[in-house]
PDB file of C-alpha atoms and ligand atoms in Angstrom:
ATOM      1  CA  MET A 659       0.264   2.889 -20.909  1.00 92.00           C
ATOM      2  CA  VAL A 660      -2.549   0.694 -21.970  1.00 96.00           C
ATOM      3  CA  ASP A 661      -5.899   2.017 -23.188  1.00 97.00           C
ATOM      4  CA  PHE A 662      -9.096   1.761 -21.209  1.00 98.00           C
ATOM      5  CA  ARG A 663     -10.324  -1.351 -23.179  1.00 98.00           C
ATOM      6  CA  GLN A 664      -7.018  -3.097 -22.302  1.00 98.00           C
ATOM      7  CA  PHE A 665      -7.165  -1.953 -18.711  1.00 98.00           C
ATOM      8  CA  GLU A 666     -10.710  -3.434 -18.448  1.00 98.00           C
ATOM      9  CA  GLN A 667      -9.506  -6.818 -19.860  1.00 98.00           C
ATOM     10  CA  ASN A 668      -6.516  -6.691 -17.498  1.00 98.00           C
ATOM     11  CA  LEU A 669      -8.785  -6.018 -14.630  1.00 98.00           C
ATOM     12  CA  GLN A 670     -11.008  -8.922 -15.605  1.00 98.00           C
ATOM     13  CA  ALA A 671      -7.983 -11.179 -15.748  1.00 98.00           C
ATOM     14  CA  LEU A 672      -6.908  -9.863 -12.411  1.00 98.00           C
ATOM     15  CA  ARG A 673     -10.198 -10.572 -10.759  1.00 98.00           C
ATOM     16  CA  GLY A 674      -9.838 -14.151 -12.331  1.00 98.00           C
ATOM     17  CA  ARG A 675      -6.444 -14.480 -10.538  1.00 98.00           C
ATOM     18  CA  VAL A 676      -7.874 -13.313  -7.330  1.00 98.00           C
ATOM     19  CA  ALA A 677     -10.932 -15.641  -7.414  1.00 98.00           C
ATOM     20  CA  ALA A 678      -8.652 -18.622  -8.265  1.00 98.00           C
ATOM     21  CA  ALA A 679      -6.324 -17.831  -5.447  1.00 98.00           C
ATOM     22  CA  ALA A 680      -9.149 -17.311  -2.959  1.00 98.00           C
ATOM     23  CA  ALA A 681     -10.952 -20.464  -4.141  1.00 98.00           C
ATOM     24  CA  ALA A 682      -7.667 -22.470  -3.651  1.00 97.00           C
ATOM     25  CA  CYS A 683      -7.599 -21.489  -0.001  1.00 97.00           C
ATOM     26  CA  GLY A 684     -11.311 -21.370   0.854  1.00 98.00           C
ATOM     27  CA  ARG A 685     -11.384 -17.428   1.097  1.00 98.00           C
ATOM     28  CA  ASP A 686     -14.089 -15.133  -0.197  1.00 98.00           C
ATOM     29  CA  PRO A 687     -12.566 -13.094  -3.025  1.00 98.00           C
ATOM     30  CA  LYS A 688     -14.646 -10.105  -1.715  1.00 98.00           C
ATOM     31  CA  ASP A 689     -12.234 -10.062   1.299  1.00 98.00           C
ATOM     32  CA  VAL A 690      -9.186  -9.209  -1.153  1.00 98.00           C
ATOM     33  CA  LYS A 691      -9.334  -5.619  -2.231  1.00 98.00           C
ATOM     34  CA  ILE A 692      -7.357  -4.405  -5.274  1.00 98.00           C
ATOM     35  CA  LEU A 693      -5.403  -1.163  -5.071  1.00 99.00           C
ATOM     36  CA  PRO A 694      -4.496  -0.058  -8.444  1.00 98.00           C
ATOM     37  CA  VAL A 695      -0.899   1.462  -8.477  1.00 98.00           C
ATOM     38  CA  THR A 696      -0.678   4.447 -10.778  1.00 98.00           C
ATOM     39  CA  LYS A 697       2.939   5.481 -10.136  1.00 98.00           C
ATOM     40  CA  THR A 698       4.922   6.547 -13.186  1.00 97.00           C
ATOM     41  CA  HIS A 699       1.724   6.668 -15.263  1.00 97.00           C
ATOM     42  CA  PRO A 700      -0.072   9.612 -16.353  1.00 97.00           C
ATOM     43  CA  VAL A 701      -3.292  10.825 -14.723  1.00 97.00           C
ATOM     44  CA  ASP A 702      -5.300   8.793 -17.098  1.00 97.00           C
ATOM     45  CA  ALA A 703      -4.296   5.673 -15.037  1.00 98.00           C
ATOM     46  CA  VAL A 704      -6.222   7.361 -12.150  1.00 98.00           C
ATOM     47  CA  VAL A 705      -9.197   8.107 -14.473  1.00 98.00           C
ATOM     48  CA  PHE A 706      -9.323   4.573 -15.632  1.00 98.00           C
ATOM     49  CA  ALA A 707      -9.442   3.322 -12.062  1.00 98.00           C
ATOM     50  CA  ALA A 708     -12.164   5.775 -11.217  1.00 98.00           C
ATOM     51  CA  ARG A 709     -14.238   4.642 -14.312  1.00 98.00           C
ATOM     52  CA  ALA A 710     -13.785   1.002 -13.237  1.00 98.00           C
ATOM     53  CA  GLY A 711     -15.201   1.834  -9.812  1.00 98.00           C
ATOM     54  CA  PHE A 712     -12.270   2.047  -7.699  1.00 98.00           C
ATOM     55  CA  ALA A 713     -12.312   4.449  -4.704  1.00 98.00           C
ATOM     56  CA  SER A 714      -8.571   4.368  -4.090  1.00 98.00           C
ATOM     57  CA  VAL A 715      -5.108   4.337  -5.965  1.00 98.00           C
ATOM     58  CA  GLY A 716      -1.586   3.842  -4.751  1.00 98.00           C
ATOM     59  CA  GLU A 717       1.364   6.041  -5.484  1.00 98.00           C
ATOM     60  CA  ASN A 718       4.993   5.634  -4.117  1.00 98.00           C
ATOM     61  CA  LYS A 719       6.262   9.193  -4.312  1.00 98.00           C
ATOM     62  CA  VAL A 720       4.718  12.245  -2.633  1.00 98.00           C
ATOM     63  CA  GLN A 721       5.671  14.786  -5.250  1.00 98.00           C
ATOM     64  CA  GLU A 722       4.631  12.884  -8.206  1.00 97.00           C
ATOM     65  CA  ALA A 723       1.357  11.946  -6.501  1.00 98.00           C
ATOM     66  CA  VAL A 724       0.568  15.436  -5.369  1.00 98.00           C
ATOM     67  CA  GLN A 725       0.930  16.628  -9.103  1.00 98.00           C
ATOM     68  CA  LYS A 726      -1.241  13.916 -10.199  1.00 98.00           C
ATOM     69  CA  MET A 727      -3.908  14.704  -7.536  1.00 98.00           C
ATOM     70  CA  ALA A 728      -4.087  18.365  -8.923  1.00 98.00           C
ATOM     71  CA  GLN A 729      -4.501  16.981 -12.541  1.00 98.00           C
ATOM     72  CA  ALA A 730      -7.309  14.688 -11.332  1.00 98.00           C
ATOM     73  CA  GLU A 731      -9.209  17.464  -9.775  1.00 97.00           C
ATOM     74  CA  SER A 732     -10.620  18.425 -13.226  1.00 96.00           C
ATOM     75  CA  THR A 733     -11.471  14.847 -14.236  1.00 97.00           C
ATOM     76  CA  THR A 734     -14.006  12.231 -13.294  1.00 96.00           C
ATOM     77  CA  ALA A 735     -11.420  11.013 -10.764  1.00 97.00           C
ATOM     78  CA  SER A 736     -11.617  14.024  -8.542  1.00 97.00           C
ATOM     79  CA  GLY A 737     -13.136  12.066  -5.660  1.00 96.00           C
ATOM     80  CA  MET A 738     -10.407   9.480  -5.668  1.00 98.00           C
ATOM     81  CA  HIS A 739      -8.643   8.526  -2.456  1.00 98.00           C
ATOM     82  CA  TRP A 740      -4.857   8.223  -2.374  1.00 98.00           C
ATOM     83  CA  GLU A 741      -2.634   5.817  -0.586  1.00 98.00           C
ATOM     84  CA  LEU A 742       1.081   6.295  -0.276  1.00 98.00           C
ATOM     85  CA  ILE A 743       2.847   3.026  -0.631  1.00 98.00           C
ATOM     86  CA  GLY A 744       6.400   4.197  -1.060  1.00 98.00           C
ATOM     87  CA  HIS A 745       9.122   5.120   1.446  1.00 97.00           C
ATOM     88  CA  LEU A 746       8.243   8.468   3.194  1.00 98.00           C
ATOM     89  CA  GLN A 747      11.163  10.779   4.434  1.00 96.00           C
ATOM     90  CA  SER A 748      10.377  12.806   7.545  1.00 96.00           C
ATOM     91  CA  ASN A 749      10.914  16.042   5.710  1.00 97.00           C
ATOM     92  CA  LYS A 750       8.025  15.163   3.346  1.00 98.00           C
ATOM     93  CA  ALA A 751       5.645  14.093   6.199  1.00 98.00           C
ATOM     94  CA  LYS A 752       3.833  17.368   6.158  1.00 98.00           C
ATOM     95  CA  LYS A 753       2.939  17.157   2.463  1.00 98.00           C
ATOM     96  CA  ALA A 754       1.982  13.479   2.773  1.00 98.00           C
ATOM     97  CA  VAL A 755      -0.250  14.163   5.631  1.00 98.00           C
ATOM     98  CA  GLU A 756      -1.858  17.070   3.820  1.00 98.00           C
ATOM     99  CA  HIS A 757      -2.646  14.953   0.719  1.00 98.00           C
ATOM    100  CA  PHE A 758      -2.844  11.190   1.454  1.00 98.00           C
ATOM    101  CA  ASP A 759      -5.892   9.461   2.780  1.00 98.00           C
ATOM    102  CA  ARG A 760      -3.773   6.627   4.030  1.00 98.00           C
ATOM    103  CA  ILE A 761       0.008   6.226   4.487  1.00 98.00           C
ATOM    104  CA  GLN A 762       0.950   2.516   4.221  1.00 98.00           C
ATOM    105  CA  SER A 763       4.728   3.141   4.787  1.00 98.00           C
ATOM    106  CA  LEU A 764       4.985   4.244   8.301  1.00 98.00           C
ATOM    107  CA  ASP A 765       8.189   2.485   9.470  1.00 98.00           C
ATOM    108  CA  SER A 766       9.872   4.298  12.287  1.00 98.00           C
ATOM    109  CA  VAL A 767       8.938   6.141  15.478  1.00 98.00           C
ATOM    110  CA  LYS A 768      10.610   9.238  14.409  1.00 98.00           C
ATOM    111  CA  LEU A 769       8.261   9.322  11.259  1.00 98.00           C
ATOM    112  CA  ALA A 770       5.233   8.469  13.474  1.00 98.00           C
ATOM    113  CA  ASP A 771       6.204  11.488  15.705  1.00 98.00           C
ATOM    114  CA  LYS A 772       6.248  13.726  12.559  1.00 98.00           C
ATOM    115  CA  ILE A 773       2.998  12.395  11.109  1.00 98.00           C
ATOM    116  CA  ASP A 774       1.267  12.925  14.499  1.00 98.00           C
ATOM    117  CA  PHE A 775       2.682  16.406  14.771  1.00 98.00           C
ATOM    118  CA  GLU A 776       1.592  17.358  11.332  1.00 98.00           C
ATOM    119  CA  ALA A 777      -1.729  15.713  11.400  1.00 98.00           C
ATOM    120  CA  LYS A 778      -2.436  17.494  14.780  1.00 98.00           C
ATOM    121  CA  LYS A 779      -1.668  20.878  13.211  1.00 98.00           C
ATOM    122  CA  ILE A 780      -4.351  20.511  10.583  1.00 98.00           C
ATOM    123  CA  GLY A 781      -6.943  18.601  12.686  1.00 98.00           C
ATOM    124  CA  LYS A 782      -6.760  15.389  10.888  1.00 98.00           C
ATOM    125  CA  ILE A 783      -6.543  11.750  12.141  1.00 98.00           C
ATOM    126  CA  GLN A 784      -4.015  10.308   9.752  1.00 99.00           C
ATOM    127  CA  ARG A 785      -4.810   6.595   8.804  1.00 98.00           C
ATOM    128  CA  VAL A 786      -1.787   4.387   8.450  1.00 98.00           C
ATOM    129  CA  LEU A 787      -0.364   0.994   8.114  1.00 98.00           C
ATOM    130  CA  LEU A 788       2.904  -0.139   9.615  1.00 98.00           C
ATOM    131  CA  GLN A 789       5.299  -1.246   6.887  1.00 98.00           C
ATOM    132  CA  ILE A 790       7.346  -4.174   8.172  1.00 98.00           C
ATOM    133  CA  ASN A 791      10.517  -5.714   6.494  1.00 97.00           C
ATOM    134  CA  SER A 792       9.011  -9.056   7.281  1.00 96.00           C
ATOM    135  CA  GLY A 793      11.209 -10.798   4.589  1.00 94.00           C
ATOM    136  CA  ARG A 794      14.291  -9.269   6.121  1.00 93.00           C
ATOM    137  CA  ASP A 795      15.432  -7.854   2.736  1.00 90.00           C
ATOM    138  CA  PRO A 796      18.417  -5.605   3.254  1.00 87.00           C
ATOM    139  CA  ALA A 797      17.217  -3.611   0.123  1.00 83.00           C
ATOM    140  CA  LYS A 798      13.865  -2.863   1.521  1.00 85.00           C
ATOM    141  CA  PHE A 799      12.443  -0.192   3.727  1.00 92.00           C
ATOM    142  CA  GLY A 800      10.132  -1.070   6.526  1.00 97.00           C
ATOM    143  CA  ALA A 801      10.650  -1.688  10.320  1.00 97.00           C
ATOM    144  CA  GLU A 802      12.791  -4.553  11.127  1.00 97.00           C
ATOM    145  CA  ILE A 803      10.804  -7.462  12.813  1.00 97.00           C
ATOM    146  CA  GLU A 804      12.290  -6.652  16.077  1.00 97.00           C
ATOM    147  CA  GLU A 805      11.245  -3.017  15.893  1.00 98.00           C
ATOM    148  CA  ALA A 806       7.665  -3.674  14.920  1.00 98.00           C
ATOM    149  CA  GLU A 807       6.404  -3.984  18.576  1.00 98.00           C
ATOM    150  CA  PRO A 808       7.891  -0.768  19.918  1.00 98.00           C
ATOM    151  CA  LEU A 809       6.723   0.952  16.593  1.00 98.00           C
ATOM    152  CA  LEU A 810       3.130  -0.224  17.315  1.00 98.00           C
ATOM    153  CA  GLU A 811       3.256   0.910  20.842  1.00 98.00           C
ATOM    154  CA  ALA A 812       4.478   4.392  19.814  1.00 98.00           C
ATOM    155  CA  VAL A 813       1.776   4.626  17.196  1.00 98.00           C
ATOM    156  CA  LEU A 814      -1.033   3.438  19.524  1.00 98.00           C
ATOM    157  CA  SER A 815      -0.014   6.326  21.889  1.00 98.00           C
ATOM    158  CA  LYS A 816      -0.472   8.985  19.197  1.00 98.00           C
ATOM    159  CA  GLN A 817      -3.865  10.983  19.278  1.00 98.00           C
ATOM    160  CA  ASN A 818      -3.649  11.870  15.632  1.00 98.00           C
ATOM    161  CA  ILE A 819      -2.831   8.501  13.949  1.00 98.00           C
ATOM    162  CA  ALA A 820      -5.164   5.651  13.476  1.00 98.00           C
ATOM    163  CA  VAL A 821      -3.275   2.470  12.660  1.00 98.00           C
ATOM    164  CA  GLU A 822      -5.326  -0.031  10.555  1.00 98.00           C
ATOM    165  CA  GLY A 823      -2.926  -2.834   9.968  1.00 98.00           C
ATOM    166  CA  LEU A 824       0.337  -4.025   8.461  1.00 98.00           C
ATOM    167  CA  MET A 825       2.026  -3.714   5.111  1.00 98.00           C
ATOM    168  CA  ALA A 826       4.996  -5.653   3.500  1.00 98.00           C
ATOM    169  CA  ILE A 827       6.820  -5.954   0.299  1.00 96.00           C
ATOM    170  CA  ALA A 828       8.351  -9.524  -0.420  1.00 94.00           C
ATOM    171  CA  PRO A 829      12.082  -9.729  -0.834  1.00 91.00           C
ATOM    172  CA  LEU A 830      13.299  -9.524  -4.480  1.00 81.00           C
ATOM    173  CA  ASP A 831      15.399 -12.640  -4.190  1.00 73.00           C
ATOM    174  CA  GLU A 832      14.891 -15.910  -6.301  1.00 68.00           C
ATOM    175  CA  ALA A 833      14.117 -18.241  -3.537  1.00 74.00           C
ATOM    176  CA  PRO A 834      10.634 -19.526  -4.302  1.00 70.00           C
ATOM    177  CA  ASP A 835       9.601 -19.669  -0.683  1.00 90.00           C
ATOM    178  CA  SER A 836      10.816 -16.179   0.545  1.00 92.00           C
ATOM    179  CA  ALA A 837       7.797 -14.287  -0.478  1.00 94.00           C
ATOM    180  CA  ARG A 838       5.411 -16.884   1.167  1.00 95.00           C
ATOM    181  CA  ARG A 839       7.540 -16.666   4.371  1.00 96.00           C
ATOM    182  CA  ALA A 840       7.670 -12.890   4.312  1.00 97.00           C
ATOM    183  CA  PHE A 841       3.734 -12.904   3.996  1.00 97.00           C
ATOM    184  CA  ASP A 842       3.218 -15.638   6.724  1.00 98.00           C
ATOM    185  CA  THR A 843       5.466 -13.740   9.058  1.00 98.00           C
ATOM    186  CA  LEU A 844       3.362 -10.464   8.547  1.00 98.00           C
ATOM    187  CA  ARG A 845       0.101 -12.386   9.122  1.00 98.00           C
ATOM    188  CA  THR A 846       1.317 -14.192  12.327  1.00 98.00           C
ATOM    189  CA  MET A 847       2.633 -10.784  13.589  1.00 98.00           C
ATOM    190  CA  ARG A 848      -0.702  -9.141  12.957  1.00 98.00           C
ATOM    191  CA  ASP A 849      -2.623 -11.985  14.804  1.00 98.00           C
ATOM    192  CA  ASP A 850      -0.171 -11.685  17.619  1.00 98.00           C
ATOM    193  CA  PHE A 851      -0.592  -7.947  18.011  1.00 98.00           C
ATOM    194  CA  GLN A 852      -4.349  -8.035  17.801  1.00 98.00           C
ATOM    195  CA  ALA A 853      -4.289 -10.609  20.694  1.00 98.00           C
ATOM    196  CA  ARG A 854      -1.726  -9.052  22.926  1.00 97.00           C
ATOM    197  CA  PHE A 855      -2.674  -5.345  22.375  1.00 97.00           C
ATOM    198  CA  GLY A 856      -6.329  -5.879  22.130  1.00 97.00           C
ATOM    199  CA  VAL A 857      -6.525  -3.702  18.989  1.00 98.00           C
ATOM    200  CA  SER A 858      -8.082  -4.387  15.655  1.00 98.00           C
ATOM    201  CA  LEU A 859      -5.560  -4.449  12.776  1.00 98.00           C
ATOM    202  CA  PRO A 860      -7.826  -5.687   9.932  1.00 98.00           C
ATOM    203  CA  GLU A 861      -5.726  -4.543   6.831  1.00 98.00           C
ATOM    204  CA  LEU A 862      -2.887  -6.814   5.592  1.00 98.00           C
ATOM    205  CA  SER A 863      -1.525  -4.963   2.582  1.00 98.00           C
ATOM    206  CA  MET A 864       0.616  -7.660   0.785  1.00 98.00           C
ATOM    207  CA  GLY A 865       1.028  -9.022  -2.777  1.00 97.00           C
ATOM    208  CA  MET A 866       1.837  -7.382  -6.012  1.00 96.00           C
ATOM    209  CA  THR A 867       1.653  -8.443  -9.721  1.00 96.00           C
ATOM    210  CA  SER A 868       4.198 -11.265  -9.381  1.00 94.00           C
ATOM    211  CA  ASP A 869       3.318 -12.695  -5.888  1.00 95.00           C
ATOM    212  CA  LEU A 870      -0.448 -12.017  -5.193  1.00 97.00           C
ATOM    213  CA  GLU A 871      -1.452 -15.562  -5.174  1.00 97.00           C
ATOM    214  CA  CYS A 872       0.786 -16.481  -2.347  1.00 95.00           C
ATOM    215  CA  ALA A 873      -0.172 -13.268  -0.536  1.00 97.00           C
ATOM    216  CA  ILE A 874      -3.902 -14.122  -0.808  1.00 98.00           C
ATOM    217  CA  GLU A 875      -3.071 -17.560   0.551  1.00 97.00           C
ATOM    218  CA  ALA A 876      -1.415 -15.983   3.533  1.00 98.00           C
ATOM    219  CA  GLY A 877      -4.227 -13.764   4.313  1.00 98.00           C
ATOM    220  CA  SER A 878      -3.897 -10.599   2.325  1.00 98.00           C
ATOM    221  CA  THR A 879      -6.769  -8.173   2.388  1.00 98.00           C
ATOM    222  CA  MET A 880      -5.296  -5.748  -0.094  1.00 98.00           C
ATOM    223  CA  ILE A 881      -3.122  -6.502  -3.152  1.00 98.00           C
ATOM    224  CA  ARG A 882      -1.279  -3.574  -4.763  1.00 98.00           C
ATOM    225  CA  VAL A 883      -1.166  -4.065  -8.533  1.00 98.00           C
ATOM    226  CA  GLY A 884       0.488  -1.870 -11.145  1.00 98.00           C
ATOM    227  CA  THR A 885       2.018  -3.785 -14.015  1.00 97.00           C
ATOM    228  CA  PHE A 886      -0.701  -6.405 -14.415  1.00 98.00           C
ATOM    229  CA  LEU A 887      -3.223  -3.517 -14.923  1.00 98.00           C
ATOM    230  CA  TYR A 888      -1.287  -0.742 -16.499  1.00 98.00           C
ATOM    231  CA  GLY A 889       1.541  -2.610 -18.304  1.00 96.00           C
ATOM    232  CA  GLN A 890       5.254  -1.999 -17.920  1.00 93.00           C
ATOM    233  CA  ARG A 891       6.640   1.153 -16.223  1.00 91.00           C
ATOM    234  CA  PHE A 892       8.876   2.982 -18.514  1.00 78.00           C
ATOM    235  CA  TYR A 893      10.851   5.265 -16.345  1.00 68.00           C
ATOM    236  CA  PRO A 894      12.935   4.290 -13.342  1.00 59.00           C
ATOM    237  CA  GLU A 895      11.036   4.378 -10.059  1.00 53.00           C
ATOM    238  CA  LYS A 896      13.732   5.540  -7.811  1.00 46.00           C
TER     239      LYS A 896
HETATM  240  C1  PLP B 721       5.160  -0.418  -7.512  1.00 58.14           C
HETATM  241  C2  PLP B 721       4.596  -1.050  -6.389  1.00 58.14           C
HETATM  242  C3  PLP B 721       3.612  -2.008  -6.317  1.00 58.14           C
HETATM  243  C4  PLP B 721       3.057  -2.592  -7.649  1.00 58.14           C
HETATM  244  O1  PLP B 721       3.919  -3.498  -8.208  1.00 58.14           O
HETATM  245  P1  PLP B 721       3.703  -4.150  -9.437  1.00 58.14           P
HETATM  246  O2  PLP B 721       4.667  -5.310  -9.548  1.00 58.14           O
HETATM  247  O3  PLP B 721       3.762  -3.336 -10.671  1.00 58.14           O
HETATM  248  O4  PLP B 721       2.227  -4.874  -9.459  1.00 58.14           O
HETATM  249  C5  PLP B 721       3.106  -2.496  -5.177  1.00 58.14           C
HETATM  250  N1  PLP B 721       3.530  -2.063  -3.991  1.00 58.14           N
HETATM  251  C6  PLP B 721       4.505  -1.111  -3.936  1.00 58.14           C
HETATM  252  C7  PLP B 721       5.003  -0.663  -2.569  1.00 58.14           C
HETATM  253  C8  PLP B 721       5.059  -0.534  -4.985  1.00 58.14           C
HETATM  254  O5  PLP B 721       6.024   0.359  -4.887  1.00 58.14           O
END
């Protein structure tokens, strides 16, 4: 992993990319939050984020994250907030609810039932985003576009879940426009849900190292960035 100096330089460069992308479409760069993604990296990655002033980091696996949370306890990153950005299996919902401030990967009614049940048990309102497979990538998790509305309806009926917005990962294919289309689809879906359900869904979590510019143009309020800040990940993510 990079050292703190390099991290700071990368962060400065990242802020430059965000500012340029925001300027290009007339948005205020302050409206685009950065979520440092610390998966596969040691707890130092979390400490760097805390030192740079970040309040939250993203992790994609429950077990790995819970270990890192324990390690972070004895560091200056002890107050960090944690967001789950990877696929969540129902059998890990209990642990996820116990440990994560927000779950960005809620993608099925079954999982919503489980999260609500576990949150109720510990007296928590679990903050979530709905992950939508808005690029129709067969290799990606996320609710299918057609399932999104019934999923939102189910989640809105849960007393122990607070839905704050939508999340998507762009398809990995080579078509230059496919990321942009996936992000536009998510944005349109969010606007439509807000209008028809009369709810506020302010967060649009979309954009990573390779596609954050087009996500910002499409209205992203949170980009999730690992590689650009911390360098290459050296062990497999799956
Ligand atoms: C790993 C990951 C990221 C960060 O990806 P980079 O390309 O390293 O910036 C963002 N979102 C999700 C869901 C991820 O799993």
